[in-house]
C-alpha positions in Angstrom: 48.9 40.8 49.8 45.2 41.6 50.6 42.9 43.8 48.6 43.0 46.5 51.3 46.8 46.6 51.3 46.8 47.1 47.5 44.3 50.0 47.8 46.5 51.8 50.4 49.6 51.5 48.2 47.7 53.0 45.3 46.8 56.1 47.4 50.4 56.6 48.5 51.8 56.5 45.0 49.1 58.9 43.9 50.0 61.4 46.7 53.8 61.0 45.9 53.9 61.6 42.2 51.1 64.1 41.5 53.2 67.3 41.8 56.0 67.2 39.3 56.8 70.7 37.9 59.7 71.9 35.8 60.6 75.5 35.6 62.7 74.9 32.5 63.9 72.1 30.5 67.1 71.5 32.4 65.6 70.8 35.8 62.7 68.6 37.1 61.3 68.7 40.6 58.6 66.8 42.5 57.4 66.1 46.1 58.1 62.5 46.9 56.2 62.2 50.2 54.8 64.3 53.0 54.0 63.6 56.7 52.5 65.8 59.4 55.8 67.7 59.9 58.1 66.9 57.0 58.2 66.8 53.3 60.6 64.8 51.1 61.3 66.1 47.5 63.3 64.8 44.6 64.8 66.4 41.6 67.2 66.4 38.7 69.1 69.4 37.5 71.7 70.7 35.1 75.1 69.2 35.1 76.6 72.6 35.9 74.8 72.9 39.2 77.0 72.5 42.3 74.2 72.6 44.9 70.5 72.7 45.4 68.3 74.8 47.8 64.8 73.7 48.8 62.6 76.4 50.4 59.2 75.6 51.9 57.0 78.6 52.7 53.5 78.5 54.3 51.1 79.9 51.8 48.4 81.2 54.1 50.4 81.8 57.2 52.9 84.3 58.5 55.2 81.7 59.8 58.7 81.7 58.6 59.8 79.6 55.7 61.9 76.6 56.2 64.8 75.8 53.8 67.5 73.2 53.4 70.7 73.1 51.2 72.0 70.0 49.4 75.1 69.4 47.4 75.0 68.3 43.8 75.4 64.7 44.7 71.9 64.6 46.2 68.7 64.1 44.1 66.4 63.8 47.1 66.1 65.5 50.4 63.7 66.0 53.4 62.7 69.2 55.1 61.4 68.9 58.7 59.8 71.2 61.3 56.7 71.8 59.3 53.2 72.3 60.6 50.5 69.6 60.2 47.7 70.1 57.7 49.3 73.3 56.2 49.6 74.3 52.5 53.2 75.1 51.5 54.9 76.5 48.5 57.9 74.4 47.7 60.7 75.9 45.6 63.9 74.2 44.2 66.9 76.3 43.1 69.9 74.9 41.2 73.1 76.9 42.2 76.5 77.1 40.7 79.7 77.3 42.7 79.1 81.0 43.3 75.6 80.3 44.5 74.1 81.9 41.5 70.7 80.4 40.5 71.0 78.4 37.3 67.4 77.3 37.2 64.3 77.0 39.5 61.2 74.9 39.9 58.3 75.2 42.4 55.1 73.4 43.4 52.5 73.5 46.2 52.0 70.7 48.7 50.0 70.2 51.9 51.4 68.4 55.0 49.5 65.5 56.4 47.1 66.0 59.4 48.2 65.4 63.0 48.9 61.9 64.2 45.8 60.5 65.9 45.8 58.4 69.1 44.1 55.1 69.8 41.6 55.1 72.5 40.9 51.3 72.5 41.2 48.3 70.2 39.1 45.1 70.5 37.9 42.1 68.5 34.3 40.9 68.0 34.9 38.7 65.1 37.7 36.2 64.6 38.8 38.0 61.3 38.7 41.6 62.4 39.7 44.2 65.0 37.8 47.4 65.7 39.8 50.5 66.7 38.5 53.6 68.4 40.8 56.7 67.9 40.9 60.5 68.1 40.2 62.3 64.9 42.7 64.9 63.5 41.7 68.2 62.1 41.8 68.4 58.3 41.9 64.6 58.0 39.7 63.3 55.1 40.2 59.6 56.1 42.3 57.3 58.2 44.4 54.3 57.7 44.4 51.4 60.2 47.5 49.3 60.4 47.7 45.7 61.9 51.1 44.2 62.3 52.1 40.7 63.5 55.0 38.4 63.0 55.4 38.2 59.2 52.2 40.0 58.7 51.4 43.6 57.7 48.0 45.0 56.7 46.6 48.5 56.2 43.0 49.4 55.6 41.4 52.9 55.0 38.5 53.9 57.2 36.5 57.1 57.1 36.2 57.8 60.8 36.4 56.3 64.3 35.8 53.6 65.1 37.2 51.7 62.2 37.5 48.0 61.6 40.2 46.2 59.8 39.3 42.8 58.3 41.0 39.7 56.8 42.8 38.9 60.1 43.5 35.5 61.5 41.4 34.2 64.4 42.8 34.2 68.0 45.9 36.1 66.9 47.7 39.1 68.6 48.2 42.2 66.4 49.9 45.6 67.0 47.4 48.2 65.9 48.1 51.8 64.8 46.2 54.5 63.0 47.3 57.3 60.6 45.3 60.4 59.4 45.1 61.3 55.7 44.4 64.4 53.7 45.2 65.5 50.1 48.9 66.0 51.0 49.5 62.6 52.4 49.3 60.7 55.6 50.6 61.3 59.1 53.0 59.1 61.0 51.5 56.1 62.7 50.0 56.5 66.1 51.4 54.9 69.1 50.7 51.1 68.7 48.2 49.2 70.8 48.1 45.4 71.2 44.8 43.6 70.3 43.8 40.0 69.9 41.1 38.5 67.6 38.5 36.1 69.1 38.0 32.5 68.2 35.9 31.4 65.2 32.3 30.4 65.4 31.5 26.7 65.5 30.5 25.3 62.1 27.1 23.8 63.0 25.7 20.8 61.2 22.0 20.4 61.9 20.1 17.3 61.0 16.5 16.2 61.6 16.4 12.4 62.2 12.7 12.6 62.7 9.9 15.1 62.6 10.4 16.2 66.3 14.1 16.3 66.7 17.0 18.4 65.5 20.5 17.2 66.2 23.3 19.8 66.1 27.0 18.7 65.6 30.1 20.8 64.9 33.8 20.2 64.7 35.8 21.3 67.7 36.8 25.0 67.5 40.5 25.7 68.2 41.2 27.6 71.4 37.5 27.3 72.4 36.7 26.0 75.9 32.9 26.4 75.9 30.0 26.5 73.5 26.7 28.2 73.7 23.6 27.2 71.6 20.5 29.3 71.4 17.4 27.9 69.6 14.3 29.9 68.6 11.2 28.7 66.8 10.5 30.7 63.7 7.8 33.2 64.4 8.2 32.9 68.1 9.9 35.0 70.8 10.7 32.2 73.2 14.2 30.9 73.1 16.3 28.2 74.7 20.0 28.7 75.6 22.3 25.8 76.4 26.0 25.7 77.3 28.1 22.7 76.6 31.7 21.7 76.2 30.7 18.8 73.9 30.5 19.1 70.1 26.9 17.7 69.8 23.5 18.6 71.1 20.0 17.2 70.4 16.8 19.3 70.6 13.8 17.0 71.2 10.0 17.4 71.3 10.0 19.9 68.5 7.1 20.6 66.2 7.1 18.7 62.9 7.7 20.7 59.8 8.7 23.7 61.7 11.7 25.9 61.1 14.1 26.6 64.1 17.0 29.0 64.1 20.1 27.9 66.2 22.9 30.3 67.0 26.2 28.9 68.1 29.1 30.7 69.9 32.5 29.5 71.1 34.3 31.0 74.1 38.0 31.1 74.7 39.7 30.6 78.0 39.5 34.3 78.8 35.7 34.1 78.5 35.6 36.1 75.4 32.8 35.1 73.0 34.0 34.3 69.6 32.1 34.7 66.4 28.5 33.6 66.5 26.8 31.9 63.6 23.1 31.2 63.2 21.6 28.3 61.2 17.9 27.8 60.5 16.7 24.3 60.0 13.3 22.8 59.6 12.2 19.6 61.2 11.0 16.8 59.0 7.3 16.9 58.1 4.7 14.6 59.5 3.5 11.6 57.5 0.8 12.6 55.0 -2.5 10.8 54.6 -3.5 9.3 51.3 -7.1 10.6 50.7 -7.9 9.4 47.2 -6.6 7.3 44.4 -7.9 7.7 40.9 -7.0 5.7 37.7 -7.2 7.7 34.5 -7.4 6.5 31.0 -5.5 7.8 28.0 -3.0 6.3 25.7 -1.7 4.5 28.8 -3.1 4.0 32.2 -2.3 6.8 34.7 -2.6 6.9 38.5 -3.6 10.1 40.3 -2.8 10.1 44.0 -4.3 12.7 46.3 -3.3 13.3 50.0 -3.8 15.6 52.9 -1.1 18.3 53.1 1.2 18.5 56.1 3.0 21.4 57.6 6.5 22.2 56.5 6.5 20.0 53.5 8.3 21.3 50.5 7.5 18.5 48.2 5.7 15.1 48.1 6.6 11.9 46.4 4.1 9.0 46.0 5.6 5.5 45.8 3.8 2.5 44.5 4.7 -1.0 45.6 5.8 -1.9 42.1 8.5 0.9 42.0 6.6 3.7 40.3 6.6 7.2 41.8 5.5 10.8 41.1 6.3 14.1 42.9 4.5 17.3 43.6 5.2 20.9 44.7 3.8 22.1 48.0 0.9 24.0 46.3 -0.4 20.8 44.8 -1.6 17.9 47.0 -1.7 15.3 44.2 0.6 13.9 41.6 0.2 11.8 38.5 2.1 8.6 37.6 2.1 8.6 33.8 2.4 4.9 33.2 1.0 2.2 35.3 0.8 -1.4 34.4 -2.6 -2.9 33.8 -4.0 -5.7 35.8 -2.0 -5.0 39.0 -3.0 -5.0 42.7 -0.6 -2.7 44.5 -0.4 -0.2 47.3 0.7 3.4 47.3 2.4 5.5 50.0 3.1 9.3 50.1 6.2 10.8 51.7 6.5 14.5 52.5 9.9 16.1 52.0 11.6 19.3 53.1 15.2 20.3 53.5 15.5 18.2 56.6 14.6 15.1 54.8 11.6 12.8 54.2 8.8 12.1 56.5 7.8 8.6 57.4 5.7 7.1 54.6 2.0 7.3 54.9 -0.1 4.3 55.6 -0.3 2.2 52.4 -3.4 2.6 50.3 -4.4 -0.3 48.1 -5.5 0.1 44.5 -6.3 -2.1 41.6 -5.4 -1.0 38.1 -7.6 -1.5 35.1 -7.5 -5.0 33.7 -5.0 -5.7 30.9 -6.4 -6.0 27.4 -7.1 -9.7 26.6 -4.7 -11.5 24.4 -5.3 -13.9 21.5 -8.6 -12.5 20.5 -9.9 -14.6 17.7 -13.1 -15.6 15.9 -13.9 -19.3 15.4 -16.5 -20.3 12.9 -17.3 -24.0 13.3 -20.3 -23.6 11.0 -21.0 -21.1 8.3 -22.8 -18.1 9.9 -22.2 -19.3 13.5 -19.2 -17.5 15.0 -17.7 -17.4 18.4 -15.4 -14.7 19.7 -12.9 -16.2 22.1 -10.0 -14.7 24.1 -7.6 -15.5 26.8 -8.6 -15.1 30.4 -7.4 -11.9 32.1 -6.6 -11.5 35.8 -8.5 -9.2 38.2 -11.6 -9.1 35.9 -15.2 -9.0 37.1 -16.7 -9.2 33.6 -16.0 -8.6 29.9 -17.7 -6.5 27.3 -17.3 -7.7 23.8 -18.1 -5.4 20.9 -18.6 -6.6 17.4 -19.1 -4.2 14.5 -19.9 -5.3 11.0 -18.5 -3.5 8.0 -22.0 -2.3 7.0 -22.4 -0.5 10.3 -24.4 -3.0 12.3 -23.1 -3.4 15.8 -23.7 -5.8 18.7 -22.3 -6.2 22.1 -22.0 -9.1 24.6 -21.7 -8.8 28.4 -20.2 -12.0 29.9 -18.1 -13.4 32.6 -16.9 -16.1 30.3 -14.1 -15.8 27.8 -16.2 -16.3 24.7 -19.2 -14.8 23.0 -21.3 -16.2 20.2 -22.8 -14.2 17.4 -24.3 -14.6 14.0 -21.7 -13.8 11.3 -23.2 -13.3 7.9 -21.2 -14.4 5.0 -19.3 -11.8 3.0 -18.7 -9.4 5.8 -15.8 -8.1 7.9 -16.3 -7.9 11.6 -14.2 -5.7 13.9 -14.1 -7.3 17.3 -12.8 -5.9 20.6 -13.0 -7.1 24.1 -12.9 -4.8 27.2 -12.4 -6.4 30.6 -13.9 -4.6 33.6 -13.1 -4.5 37.3 -13.8 -2.0 40.1 -11.2 0.3 38.6 -13.0 0.4 35.3 -12.4 -1.1 31.9 -9.2 -1.7 30.1 -8.3 1.6 28.4 -8.0 -0.1 25.0 -8.4 -3.4 23.4 -6.7 -4.9 20.4 -9.1 -4.8 17.4 -9.3 -8.1 15.7 -10.5 -8.3 12.1 -12.4 -11.3 11.0 -13.8 -11.7 7.5 -16.3 -14.4 6.8 -16.1 -16.3 3.6 -17.8 -14.6 0.6 -21.5 -15.4 0.1 -22.5 -17.8 -2.6 -24.2 -16.0 -5.5 -27.9 -16.9 -5.6 -28.9 -15.8 -9.1 -26.5 -17.8 -11.2 -27.7 -17.7 -14.8 -26.1 -20.1 -17.3 -26.5 -19.5 -21.0 -25.2 -21.6 -23.9 -23.7 -19.0 -26.1 -22.2 -21.5 -28.5 -22.1 -25.2 -28.9 -19.1 -25.5 -26.5 -19.2 -22.3 -24.5 -21.3 -21.6 -21.4 -21.7 -18.0 -20.3 -22.3 -17.8 -16.6 -23.6 -14.5 -15.0 -24.4 -13.7 -11.4 -24.8 -10.7 -9.2 -21.8 -9.6 -7.2 -21.7 -10.8 -3.6 -20.4 -9.2 -0.5 -16.8 -9.9 0.4 -15.8 -11.5 -2.9 -12.7 -10.2 -4.6 -12.4 -13.0 -7.1 -14.7 -15.6 -8.6 -13.6 -19.1 -9.5 -16.0 -20.7 -12.0 -15.6 -24.4 -12.8 -17.4 -26.6 -15.2 -16.8 -30.2 -14.1 -17.6 -33.6 -15.5 -16.0 -37.0 -15.3 -13.2 -36.5 -17.7 -12.7 -32.7 -17.6 -12.6 -29.7 -15.4 -12.6 -26.2 -16.9 -11.6 -23.2 -14.8 -12.3 -19.5 -15.1 -11.0 -16.9 -12.7 -12.1 -13.3 -12.9 -13.1 -10.3 -10.7 -16.2 -9.6 -12.7 -19.4 -11.4 -12.1 -19.4 -13.0 -15.5 -17.4 -15.8 -17.0 -17.4 -17.7 -20.3 -16.3 -21.4 -20.1 -15.3 -22.5 -23.5 -13.7 -25.6 -25.0 -16.3 -27.8 -23.3 -17.3 -31.2 -24.5 -20.4 -31.3 -26.6 -23.5 -33.2 -25.4 -22.1 -33.3 -21.9 -23.8 -32.3 -18.6 -21.4 -30.1 -16.6 -21.6 -29.3 -13.0 -21.0 -25.5 -13.0 -20.0 -23.9 -9.7 -19.3 -20.3 -9.0 -16.9 -20.0 -6.0 -16.4 -16.6 -4.5 -13.0 -15.9 -3.0 -11.4 -13.3 -0.9 -7.7 -12.7 -0.1 -8.3 -13.0 3.6 -10.6 -16.0 3.9 -10.0 -17.9 0.7 -12.8 -19.4 -1.3 -16.3 -20.5 -0.3 -16.4 -24.1 -1.4 -20.0 -24.7 -0.1 -21.7 -23.1 -3.0 -24.3 -25.2 -4.8 -23.4 -26.5 -8.2 -25.7 -25.9 -11.2 -26.0 -28.6 -13.8 -26.1 -27.5 -17.4 -25.7 -29.4 -20.6 -23.8 -28.3 -23.6 -25.1 -28.5 -27.1 -25.2 -31.8 -28.8 -22.2 -33.0 -30.8 -22.2 -32.5 -34.5 -23.3 -35.6 -36.4 -21.3 -36.7 -39.5 -22.7 -38.0 -42.7 -21.6 -41.6 -43.3 -23.2 -42.4 -46.7 -26.0 -41.0 -49.0 -27.8 -43.6 -51.0 -30.3 -42.9 -53.8 -33.4 -45.0 -53.2 -35.5 -43.6 -56.0 -35.0 -40.9 -58.6 -35.9 -38.1 -56.1 -35.1 -39.7 -52.8 -31.8 -40.2 -51.0 -31.3 -42.1 -47.8 -28.7 -40.3 -45.6 -26.9 -42.4 -43.0 -25.4 -40.3 -40.1 -23.4 -40.9 -37.0 -25.2 -40.6 -33.6 -22.7 -39.2 -31.1 -25.2 -37.9 -28.7 -27.5 -39.3 -26.0 -30.9 -40.8 -27.0 -33.8 -38.6 -27.9 -31.6 -36.3 -29.9 -33.2 -34.8 -32.9 -31.2 -34.7 -36.1 -31.9 -32.5 -39.1 -30.3 -33.2 -42.4 -30.4 -30.3 -44.8 -29.6 -30.3 -48.5 -28.8 -26.8 -49.7 -28.6 -26.0 -53.4 -30.9 -24.1 -55.7 -33.5 -24.7 -53.1 -33.4 -26.4 -49.7 -34.6 -29.8 -48.6 -34.7 -31.2 -45.1 -35.5 -34.3 -43.2 -35.5 -35.1 -39.5 -34.9 -38.3 -37.5 -34.0 -39.5 -34.1 -31.9 -42.4 -35.3 -29.2 -42.6 -37.8 -31.1 -42.6 -41.1 -33.1 -39.9 -42.8 -34.6 -39.7 -46.3 -34.3 -36.6 -48.4 -37.2 -36.6 -50.8 -38.4 -34.7 -53.8 -34.9 -33.8 -54.8 -35.0 -32.6 -58.3 -32.9 -34.3 -60.8 -29.7 -32.7 -62.1 -29.0 -30.7 -59.0 -26.0 -30.3 -56.7 -26.5 -29.9 -53.0 -24.3 -29.5 -49.8 -25.8 -31.9 -47.3 -25.2 -31.3 -43.6 -26.5 -32.7 -40.4 -27.3 -30.9 -37.2 -28.3 -32.3 -33.8 -30.6 -30.5 -31.5 -31.9 -31.0 -28.0 -33.8 -28.9 -25.5 -30.4 -27.3 -24.6 -29.6 -26.1 -28.1 -28.3 -27.0 -31.5 -25.0 -28.5 -32.4 -22.7 -27.1 -35.0 -23.4 -28.4 -38.4 -21.3 -31.5 -39.2 -19.0 -31.6 -42.1 -21.0 -31.1 -45.3 -21.0 -33.7 -48.0 -21.7 -32.9 -51.6 -24.8 -34.6 -53.1 -25.4 -34.6 -56.9 -28.8 -36.0 -57.9 -29.0 -38.1 -61.0 -29.3 -36.2 -64.3 -32.8 -35.6 -65.5 -34.3 -38.0 -67.9 -35.3 -36.5 -71.2 -39.0 -35.7 -71.3 -39.4 -37.4 -74.6 -37.7 -39.9 -76.9 -38.5 -40.1 -80.6 -37.5 -43.1 -82.7 -37.6 -42.6 -86.4 -37.0 -45.6 -88.8 -34.3 -44.6 -91.2 -34.0 -47.9 -92.9 -35.4 -51.2 -92.2 -32.4 -52.0 -90.0 -31.5 -48.5 -88.8 -33.3 -46.0 -86.7 -32.7 -42.4 -85.7 -33.4 -41.9 -81.9 -33.8 -38.3 -80.7 -34.6 -37.0 -77.2 -35.0 -33.8 -75.4 -32.1 -32.5 -73.2 -31.9 -33.9 -69.7 -30.9 -31.5 -67.0 -27.5 -32.3 -65.6 -26.7 -34.8 -68.2 -23.5 -34.6 -70.2 -23.9 -37.9 -72.1 -26.5 -40.5 -72.8 -26.7 -44.2 -73.4 -29.7 -45.2 -75.4 -30.8 -48.8 -75.6 -33.4 -50.5 -77.8 -34.1 -54.0 -76.6 -36.2 -56.8 -78.1 -36.4 -60.5 -78.0 -34.4 -60.7 -81.1 -31.5 -58.5 -79.8 -30.8 -55.0 -78.8 -29.0 -51.9 -80.0 -27.1 -49.3 -77.9 -25.7 -45.9 -78.5 -23.5 -43.7 -76.2 -23.4 -40.1 -77.2 -23.2 -36.5 -75.9 -25.7 -35.4 -78.5 -29.5 -35.5 -78.1 -29.8 -38.0 -80.9 -28.3 -41.2 -82.0 -28.4 -43.3 -85.2 -28.9 -47.0 -84.3 -28.5 -49.9 -86.6 -29.2 -53.7 -86.3 -32.9 -53.1 -86.0 -35.1 -56.0 -86.7 -38.2 -55.1 -88.6 -41.6 -55.8 -87.4 -40.3 -56.1 -83.9 -41.4 -54.6 -80.6 -38.6 -52.8 -78.9 -38.3 -51.4 -75.3 -36.6 -48.0 -75.1 -34.2 -47.2 -72.1 -31.9 -44.3 -71.7 -29.2 -43.6 -69.2 -28.5 -39.9 -68.5 -25.0 -39.5 -67.2 -23.6 -36.4 -65.4 -20.1 -35.1 -65.7 -19.2 -36.8 -62.4 -20.6 -40.1 -63.5 -24.0 -40.1 -61.9 -26.5 -42.0 -64.0 -30.3 -41.8 -64.2 -32.1 -44.8 -65.7 -34.8 -43.6 -68.0 -37.5 -45.9 -69.4 -39.9 -44.9 -72.1 -42.8 -46.4 -73.9 -41.5 -49.0 -76.4 -41.9 -48.8 -80.1 -42.4 -51.3 -82.9 -40.0 -51.3 -85.8 -41.4 -50.7 -89.2 -42.9 -53.7 -91.1 -40.4 -55.7 -93.0 -39.9 -54.8 -96.6 -40.9 -57.8 -98.7 -38.3 -59.9 -100.3 -38.2 -62.0 -103.4 -39.9 -59.3 -105.4 -40.9 -60.6 -108.9 -42.8 -59.2 -111.8 -45.0 -61.5 -113.9 -47.1 -60.9 -116.8 -50.5 -62.5 -116.6 -52.6 -63.8 -119.4 -54.9 -60.9 -119.5 -52.0 -58.5 -120.2 -51.8 -57.6 -116.6 -48.7 -57.4 -114.6 -48.5 -59.2 -111.3 -46.0 -58.1 -108.6 -45.2 -60.9 -106.3 -43.2 -60.9 -103.1 -42.4 -62.8 -99.9 -43.6 -61.2 -96.7 -41.4 -61.2 -93.6 -42.9 -60.9 -90.2 -46.6 -61.1 -89.4 -48.9 -60.6 -92.3 -50.9 -57.9 -90.8 -50.0 -55.1 -93.1 -51.2 -54.2 -96.5 -48.7 -53.4 -99.1 -48.5 -50.7 -101.5 -47.0 -51.4 -104.9 -45.7 -48.6 -107.0 -44.4 -49.0 -110.5 -42.7 -46.2 -112.3 -42.0 -46.5 -116.0 -41.2 -44.2 -118.8 -44.6 -44.4 -120.3 -46.8 -44.8 -117.2 -46.8 -45.1 -113.4 -48.9 -47.6 -111.7 -50.0 -48.1 -108.0 -51.6 -51.1 -106.4 -52.7 -51.9 -102.8 -52.5 -55.4 -101.6 -54.5 -56.2 -98.6 -52.9 -57.9 -95.5 -51.9 -61.5 -95.9 -51.6 -61.0 -99.7 -48.3 -61.4 -101.3 -49.0 -60.2 -104.8 -50.7 -57.4 -106.5 -51.9 -57.2 -110.2 -51.5 -54.1 -112.3 -53.3 -53.7 -115.6 -50.6 -52.5 -118.0 -51.6 -49.9 -120.6 -48.3 -49.6 -122.4 -46.1 -52.5 -122.8 -42.5 -52.8 -123.4 -41.4 -50.4 -120.6 -38.7 -50.6 -118.0 -40.3 -50.4 -114.6 -39.0 -49.5 -111.2 -41.0 -51.4 -108.7 -41.3 -50.7 -105.0 -43.3 -52.8 -102.7 -43.7 -51.3 -99.2 -45.8 -52.4 -96.3 -48.3 -49.8 -95.1 -48.6 -49.2 -91.3 -51.8 -49.1 -89.5 -51.8 -45.3 -89.6 -51.8 -45.5 -93.4 -48.2 -44.4 -93.7 -46.2 -46.4 -96.2 -42.7 -47.4 -95.4 -40.5 -45.3 -97.6 -37.2 -47.1 -97.2 -38.0 -50.4 -99.0 -35.7 -51.0 -101.9 -36.9 -50.7 -105.5 -36.3 -53.2 -108.2 -36.0 -52.4 -111.9 -37.6 -54.7 -114.4 -37.7 -54.6 -118.2 -41.1 -55.7 -119.3 -41.4 -56.8 -123.0 -44.6 -56.7 -124.8 -46.6 -59.9 -125.1 -45.2 -62.3 -127.5 -41.6 -61.6 -126.6 -39.3 -64.5 -126.1 -37.8 -63.0 -123.0 -39.1 -63.9 -119.6 -39.1 -61.2 -117.0 -39.3 -63.1 -113.9 -36.2 -61.3 -113.0 -35.6 -57.8 -114.0 -32.6 -55.6 -113.8 -32.1 -54.1 -110.5 -31.2 -50.5 -110.7 -30.9 -49.6 -107.1 -31.0 -51.0 -103.7 
């Protein structure tokens, strides 16, 4: 069911069920439908009703009412013979068997307008028929009805003529019309036969080229002829063609111009069917490429410009390598975002509209920027002499090489070759780039190659001997160096030191050795510069060692040392004690002189050269001999015993004293400063020697002026009485007779003294009292007049003259 049919049905239902009135609760009453001359009502009443009476009375007219009577079995009834377009009062009465009114109900309703009549019905379109009809008084609208086999369709219209749609093409329909007001609609008019026309051809227009439009369509059913009419947009001239075929070609048209083509089909009766108009534009002319520009950016772009052509809706530029870009009609250029470098291609532009593309424009050649060179590298066959090299690039006229040093210095090189030489100072980083050029310009970018030269060699290397086996090396920092390798090298040894600071201490070196010291700067990128000049530096001499120390005289010691160093090394031997003594030599011996006796020293040896001084060798203790006593005194105690005394000797703990003569010697070993010595021969010259001995056993030989022992005491002492009452003391002298003798006699009555000159062996004493006992001492007198006091006395008893006793021998009282 169509949309129009549904709308009509809604109107009818609205008209039917709007007037439902109940007089009381036991009866309902409503107008079901109305026509121009009838009215159908429906009701329900009480069960006691035996019949119903419907009375319809004109409300605004003097005409008589019309009524109808219905039994109780009816619930709906029609009343006819009414006037069109008239307002009536409709009353229902429920009657019992005696025709008494049980209940009533009423309403007002208007009859439909008069039935209109169709003047004519015709079809201009394959899906509709137009109907011209007479209009009825009081009608507010009309309903057109189309009927065919198995088809029914109604459509409301406001007035004549009216058209009903949604019909089938080339189909016969019975057409009728009804008038409508607020009460309802009239009966249908007398039907009229009408036939729809054929459908319009479905044109398909194509433009195979920019001067032709080809029109094709499928065959239209029931059509026997086709008419095509073509008009150029903006023109009043037209061209009509008739054909029975389903294809037609319009030639010699203007390019890029819109043409409207109307197509109509005719049936066998000559009736034109629907017409349809299609507008189609011809293809545009081929554009002309006017300019090509390469642009630089993050990637190479290609801008293509062309002359616009009529009727173009868009343009597409195509390159021979498959790239393309498009543009709207307002712009006559487009931009290809990414184009490969180093290409030689062509570009064409095609214009487009709804008809299709134009023929491509004549190809325009273009060359893209050269590609960036590959394998850019720096070669440095010699230090400081570098060559920038790169691979050859196609489509290049020349190259521009740019070299920038890290301190800001820049240089460039214009060449047609694939290399460029430049001075590359040590210790710098160079940023290199190469831009190839051709007629399109330069490569938009170039790989940047970093090249770092080896670090420079330090020029102010200062080497200092900070200890006998340690060298301190200092230098100024050099450009490009991140690490310094310092080596001290000699035949048997290599010492390394790695540091980032421009100072290094090389220790544990060999003494008295010339090292080749090299400071090698290094960087992470280039490694180490092994061309730096070495610096020779010698370590301090080796420490000499003391081999022996020999005393050559009381205050001199000869020191024998080792010689571990090269010739021309000076050695200093130092004896350190209460004071300091030194000696120097260039060989292995050195004499320490004027060493005081009785001293203890630490003796060390040090070697020195122009480089420096060695560590002292191991010290050796040196103890000088004890000091000899400054004096020695010999005192004769007895004829065979002496008392030797001496002054203390510094450093001496004991002494050995010797008295030596041709007749023998005496020796004494003591810790004291004196010694009692026996076995002395009188009247003998003795030499005196003394050995001062320290606590460690060191000895000093001390020699002193000799001494002569005391003259010998006479022996064989006898006492004689002489004739003249004198007493003669007689003795025997031992040793040389060079001493005088003193004779002393002690008696109870008198004491006598007598001096006997040298070589005399007796002495006479004149006795004054006889008969005494005498103690007689005969002692030699030394040259200084001192009389020896240790000669033994003899005791004699001397009788007076005339006695019978001899006294050649007396009594000895003491030794």
